[in-house]
Amino acid sequence: MSTKADPLEALGALPGVPEAVDSVRKAVDQVYGHRVMRRRSNEITAEAALRGARGSAALSGADWALEEVRRRTDFSQDAESRTVGGALRLTAEAGQLLSVWRQSPLRVLARLHLVAAGGADVSDELVGRPRLAGEPVDEPLIELAVPGADEVAGRLEGLSELVVAGGSAPALVTAAVVEGELLALRPFGSHNGLVARTAGRIVLIGSGLDPKSVCPLEVGHAELGRAAYVAALDGYVSGTPAGMAAWIAHCGRAVELGARESTAVCEALQRGAA
């Protein structure tokens, strides 16, 4: 392992970040300590996946009611339907890629894009690989300047090296950096938001913070709203300590809200109301 200082550890020490990490741990512990989780955790996981997919799709422009997502079986009719369908497929895929993620994050990202784009009107040659110079990016809800293909390739390689090297940084910090970097880079021609949020979820699951995937950060991101999401992402892209800390704290709040959502599901099941 490299003897260089771990930049993720440095981010974990920024003002406000240790408090965010502690708050997330308490929220996650509350869900896992609920008596319903001991008997019906598979149901909580399935419901969290559905709600997480709905939240991620909402941030990508398809803000459907939960019951509509639950009811619908055909997700091929229009752009919004395909976005929701892609989000659902990604949540189903996330848990299957944990071992590969630890060894080859770039391979997982290519797979996630392939899954997200399934059924979409995207040329096959643009699916499952980072974009090349001159290729367009269709990500209208993120209005930041788009980095060039060479910068994308270099930063993706750097991100991969950080993930593979591991380290002692809190899972929240790693997940926030993975999601923020992918949103900033938009490495694929489409579906970057869906892919970025799924990659963040994979980090939280694989780190052991949320091994049953019952604390969907996508739910929290959607509840906090797109405007707050974009503003926090601006902080990440700025690269300043304050901006980075604000983005990590925002992601932490999203995880807390996802945990609260699953706690409410646990309580509903306990009452026999769900």
PDB file of N, CA and C in Angstrom, residues 24-87:
ATOM      1  N   VAL A  24     -24.549  10.288  11.511  1.00  0.00           N
ATOM      2  CA  VAL A  24     -24.957   9.227  10.594  1.00  0.00           C
ATOM      3  C   VAL A  24     -24.909   7.878  11.297  1.00  0.00           C
ATOM      4  N   ARG A  25     -23.852   7.618  12.041  1.00  0.00           N
ATOM      5  CA  ARG A  25     -23.729   6.338  12.740  1.00  0.00           C
ATOM      6  C   ARG A  25     -24.893   6.127  13.707  1.00  0.00           C
ATOM      7  N   LYS A  26     -25.279   7.165  14.420  1.00  0.00           N
ATOM      8  CA  LYS A  26     -26.397   7.032  15.353  1.00  0.00           C
ATOM      9  C   LYS A  26     -27.701   6.735  14.625  1.00  0.00           C
ATOM     10  N   ALA A  27     -27.917   7.397  13.488  1.00  0.00           N
ATOM     11  CA  ALA A  27     -29.141   7.173  12.715  1.00  0.00           C
ATOM     12  C   ALA A  27     -29.187   5.755  12.162  1.00  0.00           C
ATOM     13  N   VAL A  28     -28.046   5.275  11.657  1.00  0.00           N
ATOM     14  CA  VAL A  28     -27.980   3.910  11.121  1.00  0.00           C
ATOM     15  C   VAL A  28     -28.195   2.895  12.241  1.00  0.00           C
ATOM     16  N   ASP A  29     -27.552   3.123  13.382  1.00  0.00           N
ATOM     17  CA  ASP A  29     -27.713   2.200  14.513  1.00  0.00           C
ATOM     18  C   ASP A  29     -29.165   2.105  14.957  1.00  0.00           C
ATOM     19  N   GLN A  30     -29.884   3.209  14.850  1.00  0.00           N
ATOM     20  CA  GLN A  30     -31.288   3.200  15.259  1.00  0.00           C
ATOM     21  C   GLN A  30     -32.105   2.258  14.382  1.00  0.00           C
ATOM     22  N   VAL A  31     -31.850   2.278  13.085  1.00  0.00           N
ATOM     23  CA  VAL A  31     -32.565   1.363  12.186  1.00  0.00           C
ATOM     24  C   VAL A  31     -32.198  -0.081  12.491  1.00  0.00           C
ATOM     25  N   TYR A  32     -30.911  -0.348  12.569  1.00  0.00           N
ATOM     26  CA  TYR A  32     -30.463  -1.734  12.766  1.00  0.00           C
ATOM     27  C   TYR A  32     -30.846  -2.271  14.140  1.00  0.00           C
ATOM     28  N   GLY A  33     -31.090  -1.387  15.075  1.00  0.00           N
ATOM     29  CA  GLY A  33     -31.505  -1.825  16.405  1.00  0.00           C
ATOM     30  C   GLY A  33     -32.998  -2.029  16.548  1.00  0.00           C
ATOM     31  N   HIS A  34     -33.764  -1.698  15.511  1.00  0.00           N
ATOM     32  CA  HIS A  34     -35.221  -1.837  15.598  1.00  0.00           C
ATOM     33  C   HIS A  34     -35.592  -3.318  15.621  1.00  0.00           C
ATOM     34  N   ARG A  35     -36.549  -3.672  16.439  1.00  0.00           N
ATOM     35  CA  ARG A  35     -36.907  -5.083  16.600  1.00  0.00           C
ATOM     36  C   ARG A  35     -37.413  -5.713  15.304  1.00  0.00           C
ATOM     37  N   VAL A  36     -38.031  -4.919  14.433  1.00  0.00           N
ATOM     38  CA  VAL A  36     -38.524  -5.455  13.165  1.00  0.00           C
ATOM     39  C   VAL A  36     -37.377  -5.910  12.265  1.00  0.00           C
ATOM     40  N   MET A  37     -36.228  -5.246  12.361  1.00  0.00           N
ATOM     41  CA  MET A  37     -35.083  -5.616  11.531  1.00  0.00           C
ATOM     42  C   MET A  37     -34.600  -7.034  11.834  1.00  0.00           C
ATOM     43  N   ARG A  38     -34.808  -7.500  13.040  1.00  0.00           N
ATOM     44  CA  ARG A  38     -34.349  -8.838  13.395  1.00  0.00           C
ATOM     45  C   ARG A  38     -35.181  -9.922  12.715  1.00  0.00           C
ATOM     46  N   ARG A  39     -36.414  -9.590  12.367  1.00  0.00           N
ATOM     47  CA  ARG A  39     -37.319 -10.605  11.806  1.00  0.00           C
ATOM     48  C   ARG A  39     -37.659 -10.377  10.339  1.00  0.00           C
ATOM     49  N   ARG A  40     -37.605  -9.136   9.883  1.00  0.00           N
ATOM     50  CA  ARG A  40     -38.128  -8.824   8.558  1.00  0.00           C
ATOM     51  C   ARG A  40     -37.187  -7.896   7.779  1.00  0.00           C
ATOM     52  N   SER A  41     -35.890  -8.120   7.959  1.00  0.00           N
ATOM     53  CA  SER A  41     -34.929  -7.204   7.332  1.00  0.00           C
ATOM     54  C   SER A  41     -34.999  -7.255   5.807  1.00  0.00           C
ATOM     55  N   ASN A  42     -35.340  -8.420   5.257  1.00  0.00           N
ATOM     56  CA  ASN A  42     -35.439  -8.499   3.787  1.00  0.00           C
ATOM     57  C   ASN A  42     -36.528  -7.578   3.247  1.00  0.00           C
ATOM     58  N   GLU A  43     -37.628  -7.458   3.985  1.00  0.00           N
ATOM     59  CA  GLU A  43     -38.705  -6.565   3.561  1.00  0.00           C
ATOM     60  C   GLU A  43     -38.263  -5.105   3.642  1.00  0.00           C
ATOM     61  N   ILE A  44     -37.499  -4.778   4.680  1.00  0.00           N
ATOM     62  CA  ILE A  44     -37.016  -3.399   4.827  1.00  0.00           C
ATOM     63  C   ILE A  44     -36.037  -3.069   3.704  1.00  0.00           C
ATOM     64  N   THR A  45     -35.170  -4.021   3.386  1.00  0.00           N
ATOM     65  CA  THR A  45     -34.216  -3.816   2.289  1.00  0.00           C
ATOM     66  C   THR A  45     -34.944  -3.588   0.967  1.00  0.00           C
ATOM     67  N   ALA A  46     -35.944  -4.405   0.697  1.00  0.00           N
ATOM     68  CA  ALA A  46     -36.688  -4.268  -0.559  1.00  0.00           C
ATOM     69  C   ALA A  46     -37.413  -2.926  -0.634  1.00  0.00           C
ATOM     70  N   GLU A  47     -37.999  -2.505   0.469  1.00  0.00           N
ATOM     71  CA  GLU A  47     -38.709  -1.227   0.477  1.00  0.00           C
ATOM     72  C   GLU A  47     -37.734  -0.059   0.352  1.00  0.00           C
ATOM     73  N   ALA A  48     -36.564  -0.180   0.987  1.00  0.00           N
ATOM     74  CA  ALA A  48     -35.548   0.869   0.878  1.00  0.00           C
ATOM     75  C   ALA A  48     -35.052   0.984  -0.555  1.00  0.00           C
ATOM     76  N   ALA A  49     -34.924  -0.147  -1.247  1.00  0.00           N
ATOM     77  CA  ALA A  49     -34.486  -0.122  -2.649  1.00  0.00           C
ATOM     78  C   ALA A  49     -35.502   0.608  -3.511  1.00  0.00           C
ATOM     79  N   LEU A  50     -36.778   0.326  -3.288  1.00  0.00           N
ATOM     80  CA  LEU A  50     -37.830   0.983  -4.066  1.00  0.00           C
ATOM     81  C   LEU A  50     -37.835   2.490  -3.811  1.00  0.00           C
ATOM     82  N   ARG A  51     -37.761   2.862  -2.555  1.00  0.00           N
ATOM     83  CA  ARG A  51     -37.805   4.280  -2.207  1.00  0.00           C
ATOM     84  C   ARG A  51     -36.535   5.003  -2.640  1.00  0.00           C
ATOM     85  N   GLY A  52     -35.404   4.309  -2.564  1.00  0.00           N
ATOM     86  CA  GLY A  52     -34.172   4.903  -3.034  1.00  0.00           C
ATOM     87  C   GLY A  52     -34.197   5.145  -4.534  1.00  0.00           C
ATOM     88  N   ALA A  53     -34.723   4.188  -5.277  1.00  0.00           N
ATOM     89  CA  ALA A  53     -34.835   4.356  -6.726  1.00  0.00           C
ATOM     90  C   ALA A  53     -35.746   5.524  -7.063  1.00  0.00           C
ATOM     91  N   ARG A  54     -36.861   5.635  -6.359  1.00  0.00           N
ATOM     92  CA  ARG A  54     -37.773   6.757  -6.596  1.00  0.00           C
ATOM     93  C   ARG A  54     -37.063   8.090  -6.343  1.00  0.00           C
ATOM     94  N   GLY A  55     -36.293   8.156  -5.254  1.00  0.00           N
ATOM     95  CA  GLY A  55     -35.594   9.388  -4.929  1.00  0.00           C
ATOM     96  C   GLY A  55     -34.537   9.752  -5.953  1.00  0.00           C
ATOM     97  N   SER A  56     -33.769   8.754  -6.410  1.00  0.00           N
ATOM     98  CA  SER A  56     -32.731   9.022  -7.400  1.00  0.00           C
ATOM     99  C   SER A  56     -33.339   9.472  -8.716  1.00  0.00           C
ATOM    100  N   ALA A  57     -34.432   8.816  -9.119  1.00  0.00           N
ATOM    101  CA  ALA A  57     -35.103   9.210 -10.361  1.00  0.00           C
ATOM    102  C   ALA A  57     -35.639  10.633 -10.259  1.00  0.00           C
ATOM    103  N   ALA A  58     -36.155  10.998  -9.082  1.00  0.00           N
ATOM    104  CA  ALA A  58     -36.683  12.346  -8.891  1.00  0.00           C
ATOM    105  C   ALA A  58     -35.599  13.393  -9.117  1.00  0.00           C
ATOM    106  N   LEU A  59     -34.391  13.123  -8.621  1.00  0.00           N
ATOM    107  CA  LEU A  59     -33.293  14.063  -8.812  1.00  0.00           C
ATOM    108  C   LEU A  59     -32.846  14.132 -10.268  1.00  0.00           C
ATOM    109  N   SER A  60     -33.175  13.096 -11.037  1.00  0.00           N
ATOM    110  CA  SER A  60     -32.848  13.096 -12.462  1.00  0.00           C
ATOM    111  C   SER A  60     -34.024  13.516 -13.331  1.00  0.00           C
ATOM    112  N   GLY A  61     -35.039  14.122 -12.707  1.00  0.00           N
ATOM    113  CA  GLY A  61     -36.113  14.722 -13.480  1.00  0.00           C
ATOM    114  C   GLY A  61     -37.391  13.920 -13.594  1.00  0.00           C
ATOM    115  N   ALA A  62     -37.463  12.744 -12.954  1.00  0.00           N
ATOM    116  CA  ALA A  62     -38.677  11.919 -13.007  1.00  0.00           C
ATOM    117  C   ALA A  62     -39.222  11.784 -11.588  1.00  0.00           C
ATOM    118  N   ASP A  63     -39.915  12.807 -11.144  1.00  0.00           N
ATOM    119  CA  ASP A  63     -40.385  12.874  -9.754  1.00  0.00           C
ATOM    120  C   ASP A  63     -41.769  12.248  -9.648  1.00  0.00           C
ATOM    121  N   TRP A  64     -41.804  10.937  -9.548  1.00  0.00           N
ATOM    122  CA  TRP A  64     -43.058  10.197  -9.464  1.00  0.00           C
ATOM    123  C   TRP A  64     -43.418   9.912  -8.017  1.00  0.00           C
ATOM    124  N   ALA A  65     -44.702   9.782  -7.773  1.00  0.00           N
ATOM    125  CA  ALA A  65     -45.167   9.337  -6.460  1.00  0.00           C
ATOM    126  C   ALA A  65     -44.709   7.905  -6.230  1.00  0.00           C
ATOM    127  N   LEU A  66     -44.445   7.574  -4.970  1.00  0.00           N
ATOM    128  CA  LEU A  66     -43.967   6.237  -4.643  1.00  0.00           C
ATOM    129  C   LEU A  66     -44.928   5.159  -5.123  1.00  0.00           C
ATOM    130  N   GLU A  67     -46.208   5.369  -4.935  1.00  0.00           N
ATOM    131  CA  GLU A  67     -47.174   4.340  -5.323  1.00  0.00           C
ATOM    132  C   GLU A  67     -47.220   4.150  -6.837  1.00  0.00           C
ATOM    133  N   GLU A  68     -46.921   5.198  -7.586  1.00  0.00           N
ATOM    134  CA  GLU A  68     -46.860   5.053  -9.037  1.00  0.00           C
ATOM    135  C   GLU A  68     -45.661   4.178  -9.433  1.00  0.00           C
ATOM    136  N   VAL A  69     -44.540   4.392  -8.762  1.00  0.00           N
ATOM    137  CA  VAL A  69     -43.363   3.559  -9.021  1.00  0.00           C
ATOM    138  C   VAL A  69     -43.662   2.105  -8.659  1.00  0.00           C
ATOM    139  N   ARG A  70     -44.362   1.922  -7.544  1.00  0.00           N
ATOM    140  CA  ARG A  70     -44.690   0.575  -7.090  1.00  0.00           C
ATOM    141  C   ARG A  70     -45.662  -0.126  -8.046  1.00  0.00           C
ATOM    142  N   ARG A  71     -46.591   0.641  -8.596  1.00  0.00           N
ATOM    143  CA  ARG A  71     -47.659   0.076  -9.418  1.00  0.00           C
ATOM    144  C   ARG A  71     -47.202  -0.224 -10.843  1.00  0.00           C
ATOM    145  N   ARG A  72     -46.362   0.632 -11.396  1.00  0.00           N
ATOM    146  CA  ARG A  72     -46.027   0.565 -12.817  1.00  0.00           C
ATOM    147  C   ARG A  72     -45.202  -0.681 -13.142  1.00  0.00           C
ATOM    148  N   THR A  73     -45.476  -1.278 -14.268  1.00  0.00           N
ATOM    149  CA  THR A  73     -44.704  -2.434 -14.731  1.00  0.00           C
ATOM    150  C   THR A  73     -43.965  -2.145 -16.036  1.00  0.00           C
ATOM    151  N   ASP A  74     -44.421  -1.168 -16.793  1.00  0.00           N
ATOM    152  CA  ASP A  74     -43.790  -0.820 -18.060  1.00  0.00           C
ATOM    153  C   ASP A  74     -43.039   0.500 -17.900  1.00  0.00           C
ATOM    154  N   PHE A  75     -41.726   0.445 -18.062  1.00  0.00           N
ATOM    155  CA  PHE A  75     -40.905   1.648 -17.906  1.00  0.00           C
ATOM    156  C   PHE A  75     -40.215   2.026 -19.216  1.00  0.00           C
ATOM    157  N   SER A  76     -40.886   1.794 -20.316  1.00  0.00           N
ATOM    158  CA  SER A  76     -40.279   2.060 -21.617  1.00  0.00           C
ATOM    159  C   SER A  76     -41.030   3.106 -22.436  1.00  0.00           C
ATOM    160  N   GLN A  77     -42.072   3.706 -21.857  1.00  0.00           N
ATOM    161  CA  GLN A  77     -42.962   4.543 -22.656  1.00  0.00           C
ATOM    162  C   GLN A  77     -42.368   5.886 -23.049  1.00  0.00           C
ATOM    163  N   ASP A  78     -41.627   6.511 -22.144  1.00  0.00           N
ATOM    164  CA  ASP A  78     -41.095   7.843 -22.413  1.00  0.00           C
ATOM    165  C   ASP A  78     -39.837   8.050 -21.583  1.00  0.00           C
ATOM    166  N   ALA A  79     -39.258   9.255 -21.689  1.00  0.00           N
ATOM    167  CA  ALA A  79     -37.985   9.526 -21.015  1.00  0.00           C
ATOM    168  C   ALA A  79     -38.098   9.387 -19.499  1.00  0.00           C
ATOM    169  N   GLU A  80     -39.178   9.903 -18.906  1.00  0.00           N
ATOM    170  CA  GLU A  80     -39.334   9.784 -17.463  1.00  0.00           C
ATOM    171  C   GLU A  80     -39.464   8.327 -17.040  1.00  0.00           C
ATOM    172  N   SER A  81     -40.252   7.570 -17.774  1.00  0.00           N
ATOM    173  CA  SER A  81     -40.410   6.149 -17.455  1.00  0.00           C
ATOM    174  C   SER A  81     -39.071   5.428 -17.512  1.00  0.00           C
ATOM    175  N   ARG A  82     -38.282   5.741 -18.533  1.00  0.00           N
ATOM    176  CA  ARG A  82     -36.984   5.082 -18.670  1.00  0.00           C
ATOM    177  C   ARG A  82     -36.036   5.476 -17.545  1.00  0.00           C
ATOM    178  N   THR A  83     -36.149   6.718 -17.078  1.00  0.00           N
ATOM    179  CA  THR A  83     -35.318   7.141 -15.948  1.00  0.00           C
ATOM    180  C   THR A  83     -35.682   6.356 -14.697  1.00  0.00           C
ATOM    181  N   VAL A  84     -36.970   6.224 -14.421  1.00  0.00           N
ATOM    182  CA  VAL A  84     -37.403   5.456 -13.255  1.00  0.00           C
ATOM    183  C   VAL A  84     -36.982   3.996 -13.400  1.00  0.00           C
ATOM    184  N   GLY A  85     -37.171   3.444 -14.588  1.00  0.00           N
ATOM    185  CA  GLY A  85     -36.765   2.065 -14.816  1.00  0.00           C
ATOM    186  C   GLY A  85     -35.270   1.867 -14.603  1.00  0.00           C
ATOM    187  N   GLY A  86     -34.472   2.815 -15.076  1.00  0.00           N
ATOM    188  CA  GLY A  86     -33.035   2.730 -14.869  1.00  0.00           C
ATOM    189  C   GLY A  86     -32.665   2.772 -13.404  1.00  0.00           C
ATOM    190  N   ALA A  87     -33.321   3.644 -12.639  1.00  0.00           N
ATOM    191  CA  ALA A  87     -33.050   3.733 -11.204  1.00  0.00           C
ATOM    192  C   ALA A  87     -33.410   2.439 -10.495  1.00  0.00           C
TER     193      ALA A  87
END
